[in-house]
PDB file of C-alpha atoms in Angstrom:
ATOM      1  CA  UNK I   1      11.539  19.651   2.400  1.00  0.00           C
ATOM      2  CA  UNK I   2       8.900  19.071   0.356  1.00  0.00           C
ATOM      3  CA  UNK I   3       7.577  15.410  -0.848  1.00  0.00           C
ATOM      4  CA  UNK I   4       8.088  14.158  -3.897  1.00  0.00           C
ATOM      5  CA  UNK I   5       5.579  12.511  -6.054  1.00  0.00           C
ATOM      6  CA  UNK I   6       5.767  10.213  -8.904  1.00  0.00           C
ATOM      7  CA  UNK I   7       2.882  10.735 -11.464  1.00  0.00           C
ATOM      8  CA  UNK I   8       2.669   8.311 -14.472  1.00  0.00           C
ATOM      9  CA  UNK I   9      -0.374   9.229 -16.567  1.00  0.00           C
ATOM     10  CA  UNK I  10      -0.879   9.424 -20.488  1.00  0.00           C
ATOM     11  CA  UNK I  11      -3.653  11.632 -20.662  1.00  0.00           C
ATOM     12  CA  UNK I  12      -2.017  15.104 -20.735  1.00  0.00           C
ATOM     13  CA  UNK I  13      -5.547  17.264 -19.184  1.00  0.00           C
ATOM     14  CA  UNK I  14      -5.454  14.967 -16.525  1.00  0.00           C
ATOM     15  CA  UNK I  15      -1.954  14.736 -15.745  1.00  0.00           C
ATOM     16  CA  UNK I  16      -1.621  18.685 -15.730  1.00  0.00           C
ATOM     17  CA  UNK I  17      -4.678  18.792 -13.627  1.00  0.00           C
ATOM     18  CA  UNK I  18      -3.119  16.463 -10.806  1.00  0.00           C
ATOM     19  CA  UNK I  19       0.698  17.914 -11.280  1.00  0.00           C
ATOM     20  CA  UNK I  20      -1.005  21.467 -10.508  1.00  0.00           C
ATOM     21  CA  UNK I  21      -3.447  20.090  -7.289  1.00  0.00           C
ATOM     22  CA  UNK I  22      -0.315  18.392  -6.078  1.00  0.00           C
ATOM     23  CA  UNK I  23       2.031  21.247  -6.248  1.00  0.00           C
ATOM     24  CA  UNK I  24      -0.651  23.821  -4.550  1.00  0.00           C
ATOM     25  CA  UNK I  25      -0.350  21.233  -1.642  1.00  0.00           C
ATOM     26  CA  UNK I  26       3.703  21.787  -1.376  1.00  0.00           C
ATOM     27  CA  UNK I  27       4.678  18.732  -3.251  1.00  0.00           C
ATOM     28  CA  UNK I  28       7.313  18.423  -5.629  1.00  0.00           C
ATOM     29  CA  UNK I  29       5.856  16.354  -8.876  1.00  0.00           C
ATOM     30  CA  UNK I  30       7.746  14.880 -11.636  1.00  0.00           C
ATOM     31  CA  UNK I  31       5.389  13.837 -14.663  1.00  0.00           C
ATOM     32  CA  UNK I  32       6.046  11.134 -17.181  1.00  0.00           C
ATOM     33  CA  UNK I  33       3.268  10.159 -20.250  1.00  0.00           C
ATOM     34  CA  UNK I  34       4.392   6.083 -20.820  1.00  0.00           C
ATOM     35  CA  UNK I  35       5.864   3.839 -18.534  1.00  0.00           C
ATOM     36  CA  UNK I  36       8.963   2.956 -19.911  1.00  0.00           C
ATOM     37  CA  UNK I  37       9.686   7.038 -18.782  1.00  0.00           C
ATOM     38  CA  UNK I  38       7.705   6.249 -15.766  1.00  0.00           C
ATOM     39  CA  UNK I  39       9.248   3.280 -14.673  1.00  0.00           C
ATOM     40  CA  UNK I  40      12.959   4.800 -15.247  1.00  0.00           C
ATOM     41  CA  UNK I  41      12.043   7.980 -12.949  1.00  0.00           C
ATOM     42  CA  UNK I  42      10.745   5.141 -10.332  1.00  0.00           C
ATOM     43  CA  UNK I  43      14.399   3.082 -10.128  1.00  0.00           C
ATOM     44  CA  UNK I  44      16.710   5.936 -10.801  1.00  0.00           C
ATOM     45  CA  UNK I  45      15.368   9.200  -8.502  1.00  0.00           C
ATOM     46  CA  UNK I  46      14.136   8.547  -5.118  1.00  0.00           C
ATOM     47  CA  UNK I  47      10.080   9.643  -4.338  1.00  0.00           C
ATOM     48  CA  UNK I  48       7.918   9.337  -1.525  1.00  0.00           C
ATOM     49  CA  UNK I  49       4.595   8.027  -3.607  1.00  0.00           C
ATOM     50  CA  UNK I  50       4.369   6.590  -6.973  1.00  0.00           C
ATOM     51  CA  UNK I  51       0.740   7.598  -8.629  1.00  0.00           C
ATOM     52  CA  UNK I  52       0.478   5.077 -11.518  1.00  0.00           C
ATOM     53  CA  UNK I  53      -2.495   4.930 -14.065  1.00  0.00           C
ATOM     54  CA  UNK I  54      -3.028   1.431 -15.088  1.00  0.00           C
ATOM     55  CA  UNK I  55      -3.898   1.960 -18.823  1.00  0.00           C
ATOM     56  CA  UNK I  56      -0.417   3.030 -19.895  1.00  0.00           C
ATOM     57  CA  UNK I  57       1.235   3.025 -23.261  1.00  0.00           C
ATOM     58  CA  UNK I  58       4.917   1.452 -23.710  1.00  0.00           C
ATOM     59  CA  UNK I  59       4.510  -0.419 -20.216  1.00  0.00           C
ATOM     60  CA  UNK I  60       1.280  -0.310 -18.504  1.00  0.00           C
ATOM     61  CA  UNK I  61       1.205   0.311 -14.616  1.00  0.00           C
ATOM     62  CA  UNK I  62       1.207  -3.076 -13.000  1.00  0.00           C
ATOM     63  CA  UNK I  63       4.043  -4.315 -14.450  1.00  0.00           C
ATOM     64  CA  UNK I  64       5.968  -0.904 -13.163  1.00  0.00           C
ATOM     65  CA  UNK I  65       4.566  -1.672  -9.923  1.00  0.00           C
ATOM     66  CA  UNK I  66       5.479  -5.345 -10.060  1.00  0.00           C
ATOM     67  CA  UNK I  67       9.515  -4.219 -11.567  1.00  0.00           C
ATOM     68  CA  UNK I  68       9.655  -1.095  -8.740  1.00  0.00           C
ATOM     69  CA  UNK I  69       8.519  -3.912  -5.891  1.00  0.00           C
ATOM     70  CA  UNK I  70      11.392  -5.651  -6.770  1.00  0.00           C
ATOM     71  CA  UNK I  71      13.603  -2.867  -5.754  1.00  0.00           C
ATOM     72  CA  UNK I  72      12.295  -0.522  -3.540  1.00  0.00           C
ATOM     73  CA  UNK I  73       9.170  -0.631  -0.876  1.00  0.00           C
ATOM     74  CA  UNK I  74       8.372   2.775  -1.743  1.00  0.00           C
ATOM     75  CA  UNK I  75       4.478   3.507  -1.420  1.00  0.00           C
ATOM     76  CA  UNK I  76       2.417   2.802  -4.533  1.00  0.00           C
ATOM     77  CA  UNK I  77      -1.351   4.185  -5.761  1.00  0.00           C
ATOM     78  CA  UNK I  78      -2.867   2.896  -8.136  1.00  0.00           C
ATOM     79  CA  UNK I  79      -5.104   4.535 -11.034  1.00  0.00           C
ATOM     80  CA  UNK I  80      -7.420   2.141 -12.216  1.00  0.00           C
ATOM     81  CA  UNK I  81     -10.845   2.208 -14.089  1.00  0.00           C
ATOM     82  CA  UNK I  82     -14.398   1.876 -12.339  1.00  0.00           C
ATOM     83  CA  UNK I  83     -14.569  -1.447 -13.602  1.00  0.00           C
ATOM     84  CA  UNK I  84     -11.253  -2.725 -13.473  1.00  0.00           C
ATOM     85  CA  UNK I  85     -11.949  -5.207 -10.489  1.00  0.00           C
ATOM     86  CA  UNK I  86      -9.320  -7.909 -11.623  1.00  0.00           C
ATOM     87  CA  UNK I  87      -6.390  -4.688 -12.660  1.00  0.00           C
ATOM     88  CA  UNK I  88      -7.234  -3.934  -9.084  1.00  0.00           C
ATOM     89  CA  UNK I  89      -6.263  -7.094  -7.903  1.00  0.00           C
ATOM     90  CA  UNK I  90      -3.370  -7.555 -10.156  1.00  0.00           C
ATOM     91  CA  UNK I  91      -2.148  -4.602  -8.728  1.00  0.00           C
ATOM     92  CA  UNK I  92      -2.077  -5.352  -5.556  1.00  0.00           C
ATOM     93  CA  UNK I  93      -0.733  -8.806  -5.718  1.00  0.00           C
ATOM     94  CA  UNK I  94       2.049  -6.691  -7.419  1.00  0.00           C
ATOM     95  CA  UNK I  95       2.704  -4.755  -4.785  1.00  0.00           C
ATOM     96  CA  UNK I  96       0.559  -1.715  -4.618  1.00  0.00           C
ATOM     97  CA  UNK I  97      -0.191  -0.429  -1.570  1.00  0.00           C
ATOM     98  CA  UNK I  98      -3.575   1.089  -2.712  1.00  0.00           C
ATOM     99  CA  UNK I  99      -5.773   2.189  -5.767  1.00  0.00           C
ATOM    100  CA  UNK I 100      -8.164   4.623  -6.391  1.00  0.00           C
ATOM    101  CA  UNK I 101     -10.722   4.590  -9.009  1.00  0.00           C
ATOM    102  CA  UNK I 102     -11.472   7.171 -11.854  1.00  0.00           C
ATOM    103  CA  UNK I 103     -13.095   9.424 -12.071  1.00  0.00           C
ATOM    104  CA  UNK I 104     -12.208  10.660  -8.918  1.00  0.00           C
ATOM    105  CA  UNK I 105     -12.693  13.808  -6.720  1.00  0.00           C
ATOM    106  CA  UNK I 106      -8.760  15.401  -6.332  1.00  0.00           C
ATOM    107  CA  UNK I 107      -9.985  15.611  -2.453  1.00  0.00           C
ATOM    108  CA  UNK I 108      -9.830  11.986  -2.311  1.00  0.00           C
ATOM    109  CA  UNK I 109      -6.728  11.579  -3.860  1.00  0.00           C
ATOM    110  CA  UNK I 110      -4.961  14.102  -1.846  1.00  0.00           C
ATOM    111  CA  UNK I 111      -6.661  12.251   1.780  1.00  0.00           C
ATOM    112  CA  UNK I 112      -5.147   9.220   0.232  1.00  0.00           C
ATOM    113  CA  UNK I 113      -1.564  10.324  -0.384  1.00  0.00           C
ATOM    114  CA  UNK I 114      -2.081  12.209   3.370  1.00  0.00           C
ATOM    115  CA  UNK I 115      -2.619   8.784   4.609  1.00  0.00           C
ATOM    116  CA  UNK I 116      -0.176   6.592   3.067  1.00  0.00           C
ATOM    117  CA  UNK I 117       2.699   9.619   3.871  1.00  0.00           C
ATOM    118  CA  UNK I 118       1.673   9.104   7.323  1.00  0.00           C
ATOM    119  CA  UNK I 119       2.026   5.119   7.201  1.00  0.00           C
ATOM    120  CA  UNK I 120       5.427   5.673   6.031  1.00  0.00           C
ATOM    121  CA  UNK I 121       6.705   7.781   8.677  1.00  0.00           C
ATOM    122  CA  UNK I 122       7.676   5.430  11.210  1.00  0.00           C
ATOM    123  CA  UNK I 123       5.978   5.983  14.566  1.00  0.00           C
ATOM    124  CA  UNK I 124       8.082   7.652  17.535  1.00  0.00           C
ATOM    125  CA  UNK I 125       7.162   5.533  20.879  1.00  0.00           C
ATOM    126  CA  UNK I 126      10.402   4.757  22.136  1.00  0.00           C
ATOM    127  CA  UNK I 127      11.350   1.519  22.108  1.00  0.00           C
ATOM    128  CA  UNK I 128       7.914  -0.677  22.236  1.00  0.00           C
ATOM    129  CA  UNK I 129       8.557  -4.292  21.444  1.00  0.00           C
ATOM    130  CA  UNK I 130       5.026  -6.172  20.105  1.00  0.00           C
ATOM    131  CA  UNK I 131       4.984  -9.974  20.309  1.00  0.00           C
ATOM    132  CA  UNK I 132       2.743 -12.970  19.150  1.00  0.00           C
ATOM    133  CA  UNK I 133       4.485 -16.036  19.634  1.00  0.00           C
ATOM    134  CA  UNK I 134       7.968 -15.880  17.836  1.00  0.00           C
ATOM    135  CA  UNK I 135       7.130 -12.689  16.158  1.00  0.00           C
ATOM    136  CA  UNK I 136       8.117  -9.374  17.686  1.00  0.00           C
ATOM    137  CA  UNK I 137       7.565  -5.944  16.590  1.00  0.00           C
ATOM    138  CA  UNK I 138      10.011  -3.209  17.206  1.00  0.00           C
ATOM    139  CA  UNK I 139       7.911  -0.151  16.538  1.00  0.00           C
ATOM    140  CA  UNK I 140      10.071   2.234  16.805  1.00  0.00           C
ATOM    141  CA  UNK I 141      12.971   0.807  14.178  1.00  0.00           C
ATOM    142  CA  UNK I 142       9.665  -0.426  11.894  1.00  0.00           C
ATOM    143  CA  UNK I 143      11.396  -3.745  12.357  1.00  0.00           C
ATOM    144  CA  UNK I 144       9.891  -6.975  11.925  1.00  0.00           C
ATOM    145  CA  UNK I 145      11.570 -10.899  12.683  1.00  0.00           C
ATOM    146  CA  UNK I 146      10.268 -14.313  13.239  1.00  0.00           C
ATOM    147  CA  UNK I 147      12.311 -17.131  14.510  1.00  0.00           C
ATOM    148  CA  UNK I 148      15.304 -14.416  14.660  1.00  0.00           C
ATOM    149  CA  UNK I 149      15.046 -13.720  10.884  1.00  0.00           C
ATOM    150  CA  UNK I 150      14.208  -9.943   9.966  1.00  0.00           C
ATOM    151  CA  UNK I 151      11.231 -10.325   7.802  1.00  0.00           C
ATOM    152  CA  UNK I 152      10.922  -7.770   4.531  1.00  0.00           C
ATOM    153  CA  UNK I 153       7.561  -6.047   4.252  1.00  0.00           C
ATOM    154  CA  UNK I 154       5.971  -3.561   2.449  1.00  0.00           C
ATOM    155  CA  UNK I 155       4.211  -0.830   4.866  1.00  0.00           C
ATOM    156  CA  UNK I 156       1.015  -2.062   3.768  1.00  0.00           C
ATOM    157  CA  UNK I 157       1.997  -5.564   5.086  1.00  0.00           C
ATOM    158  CA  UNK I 158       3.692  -4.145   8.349  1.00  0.00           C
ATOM    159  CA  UNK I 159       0.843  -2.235   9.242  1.00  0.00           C
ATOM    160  CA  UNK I 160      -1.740  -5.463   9.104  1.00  0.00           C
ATOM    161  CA  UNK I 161       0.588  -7.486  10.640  1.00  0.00           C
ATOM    162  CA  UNK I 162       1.212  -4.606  13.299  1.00  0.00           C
ATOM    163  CA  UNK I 163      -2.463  -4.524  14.037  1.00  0.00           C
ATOM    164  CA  UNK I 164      -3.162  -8.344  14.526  1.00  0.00           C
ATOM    165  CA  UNK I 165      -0.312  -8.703  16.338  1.00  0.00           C
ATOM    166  CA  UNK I 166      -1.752  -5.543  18.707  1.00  0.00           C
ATOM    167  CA  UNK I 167      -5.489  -7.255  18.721  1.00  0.00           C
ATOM    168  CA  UNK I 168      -4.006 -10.865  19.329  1.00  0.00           C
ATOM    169  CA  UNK I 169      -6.697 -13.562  20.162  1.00  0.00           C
ATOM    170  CA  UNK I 170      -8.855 -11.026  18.842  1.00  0.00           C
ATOM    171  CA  UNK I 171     -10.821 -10.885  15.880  1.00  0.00           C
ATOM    172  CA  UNK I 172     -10.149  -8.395  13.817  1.00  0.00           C
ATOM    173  CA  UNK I 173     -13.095  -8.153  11.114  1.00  0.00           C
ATOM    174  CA  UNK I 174     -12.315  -7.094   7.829  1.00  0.00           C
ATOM    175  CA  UNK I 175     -13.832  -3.457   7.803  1.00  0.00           C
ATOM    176  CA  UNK I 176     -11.518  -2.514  11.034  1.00  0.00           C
ATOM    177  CA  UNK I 177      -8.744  -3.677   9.204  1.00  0.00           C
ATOM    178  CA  UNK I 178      -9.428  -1.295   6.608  1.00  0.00           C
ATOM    179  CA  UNK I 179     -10.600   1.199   8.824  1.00  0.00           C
ATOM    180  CA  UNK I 180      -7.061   1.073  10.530  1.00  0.00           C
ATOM    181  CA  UNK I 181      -4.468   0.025   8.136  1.00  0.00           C
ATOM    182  CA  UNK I 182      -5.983   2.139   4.892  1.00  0.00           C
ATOM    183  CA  UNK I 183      -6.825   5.037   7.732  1.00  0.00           C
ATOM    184  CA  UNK I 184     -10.060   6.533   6.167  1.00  0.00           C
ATOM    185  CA  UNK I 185     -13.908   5.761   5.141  1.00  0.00           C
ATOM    186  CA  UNK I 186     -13.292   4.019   1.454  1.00  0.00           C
ATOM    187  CA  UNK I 187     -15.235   2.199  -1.011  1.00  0.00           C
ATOM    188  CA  UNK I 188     -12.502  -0.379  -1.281  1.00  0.00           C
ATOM    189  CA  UNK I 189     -13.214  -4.151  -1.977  1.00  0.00           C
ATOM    190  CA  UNK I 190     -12.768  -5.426   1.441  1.00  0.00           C
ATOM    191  CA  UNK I 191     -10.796  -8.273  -0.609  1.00  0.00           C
ATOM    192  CA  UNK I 192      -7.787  -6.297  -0.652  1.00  0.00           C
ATOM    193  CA  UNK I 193      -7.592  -7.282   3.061  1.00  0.00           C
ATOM    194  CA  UNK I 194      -7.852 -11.081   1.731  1.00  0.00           C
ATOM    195  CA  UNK I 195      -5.470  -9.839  -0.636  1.00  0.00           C
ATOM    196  CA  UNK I 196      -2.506  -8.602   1.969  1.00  0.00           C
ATOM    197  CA  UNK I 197      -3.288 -11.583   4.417  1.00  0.00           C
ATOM    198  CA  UNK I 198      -2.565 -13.993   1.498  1.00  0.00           C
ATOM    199  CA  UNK I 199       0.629 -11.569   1.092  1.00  0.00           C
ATOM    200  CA  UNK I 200       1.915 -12.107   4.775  1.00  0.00           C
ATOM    201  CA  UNK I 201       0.928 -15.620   5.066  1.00  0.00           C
ATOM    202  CA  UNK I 202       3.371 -16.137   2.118  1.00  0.00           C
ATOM    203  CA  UNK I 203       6.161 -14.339   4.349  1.00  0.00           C
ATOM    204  CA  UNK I 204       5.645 -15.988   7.152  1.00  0.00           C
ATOM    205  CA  UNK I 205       7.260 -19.331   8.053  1.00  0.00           C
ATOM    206  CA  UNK I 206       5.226 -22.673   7.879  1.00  0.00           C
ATOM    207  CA  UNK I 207       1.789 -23.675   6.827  1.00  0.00           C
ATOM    208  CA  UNK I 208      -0.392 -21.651   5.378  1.00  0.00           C
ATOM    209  CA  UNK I 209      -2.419 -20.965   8.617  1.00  0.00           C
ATOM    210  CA  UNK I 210       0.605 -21.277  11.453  1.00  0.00           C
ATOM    211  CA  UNK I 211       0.420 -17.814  11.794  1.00  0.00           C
ATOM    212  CA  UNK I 212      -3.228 -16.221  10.563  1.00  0.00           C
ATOM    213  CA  UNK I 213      -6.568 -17.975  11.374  1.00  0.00           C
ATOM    214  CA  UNK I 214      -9.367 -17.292   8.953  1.00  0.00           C
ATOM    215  CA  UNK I 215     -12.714 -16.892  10.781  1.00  0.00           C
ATOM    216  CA  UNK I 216     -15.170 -17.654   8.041  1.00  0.00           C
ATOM    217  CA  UNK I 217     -17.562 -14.647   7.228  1.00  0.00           C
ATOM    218  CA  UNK I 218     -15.948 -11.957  10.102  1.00  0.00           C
ATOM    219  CA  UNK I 219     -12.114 -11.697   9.752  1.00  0.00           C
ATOM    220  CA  UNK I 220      -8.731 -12.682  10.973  1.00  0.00           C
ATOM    221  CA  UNK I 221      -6.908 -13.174  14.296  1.00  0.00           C
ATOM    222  CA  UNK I 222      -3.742 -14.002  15.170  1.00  0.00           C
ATOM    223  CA  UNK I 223      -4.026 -16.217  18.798  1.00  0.00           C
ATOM    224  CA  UNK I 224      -0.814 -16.632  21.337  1.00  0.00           C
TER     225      UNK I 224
END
């Protein structure tokens, strides 16, 4: 069956030119010119990746991220402007699970949906439990708790927590983490990792640093 994609852009040319590229890869694509159209697609039909352009009339992309997060953890990409740095961040304090910048090569765009589809689909290893102190993993349910509670992340925020849980008492330096959780050579602001540990640290139980040590000018770890 063939994924379905989300795309919420107001300029028609290049909204026809990304429903087309899409489809010629086998994916389904609904279209919608303003976000209040946009945003009821999002919360009424179910898709596999939301493509949202920032600059939106009616309701502009952010805030449909930020009303979608609210209901549904299903991936979102950002469309944002070369020098957009703080929509960027707004977005993904949202929710977003990634942005690209325009203009941008439809190559790009289409490695990027590859890679987020792939995040999604949870990962068949039987039943591997991962553990840091009084968090544990189960891989193969995507399943999260701490303390006993089942935690509620976005796949963005599983996968980083998945990998410092895996690299416990090691340091994981910010480039690796993008490297493994975004899954491809990017131009990204390595602050959307500061971003997404600032998003987990708020999930987790106690003090700010229980869980996630900072270490100053390399990364994170996560120690036993």
């Amino acid at each position: 069956m063939s994924k379905k994609i989300l795309l919420v852009e107001d300029e028609k040319n290049i909204a026809r030119f990304v429903e087309l590229e899409l489809m010629h890869e086998g994916y389904a694509v609904t279209v919608a010119f303003d976000g209040r159209d946009g945003l009821e697609f999002a919360l009424t039909e179910d898709f596999d990746v939301l493509l949202l352009d920032v600059m939106i009339p009616s309701l502009n992309g952010i805030e449909i991220c930020r009303r979608v997060r609210a209901q549904s953890q299903v991936p979102i990409l950002l469309l944002t402007a070369r020098d957009a740095v703080m929509d960027r961040v707004a977005g993904l304090d949202a929710g977003a699970d990634d942005y690209i910048v325009k203009p941008f090569a439809i190559e790009e765009l289409l490695a990027r949906i590859r890679t987020i589809l792939r995040r999604v689909t949870p990962e068949k290893k039987g039943n591997v439990i991962l553990t840091c102190r009084d968090i544990e993993i189960d891989v193969a349910a995507y399943d999260v708790s701490v303390q006993g509670k089942k935690l509620d992340l976005t796949k963005t925020e599983y996968d980083l927590l998945k990998l410092l849980v895996e690299h416990k008492n090691r340091v994981c330096t910010r480039e690796l983490i993008l490297s493994s959780v975004w899954g491809y050579e990017t131009d990204i602001e390595t602050n959307v990792v500061d971003v997404y540990i600032r998003h987990l640290r708020m999930k987790l139980p106690g003090g700010m640093n229980d869980y996630i040590e900072t270490v100053r000018g390399v990364g994170y770890v996560m120690r036993e």
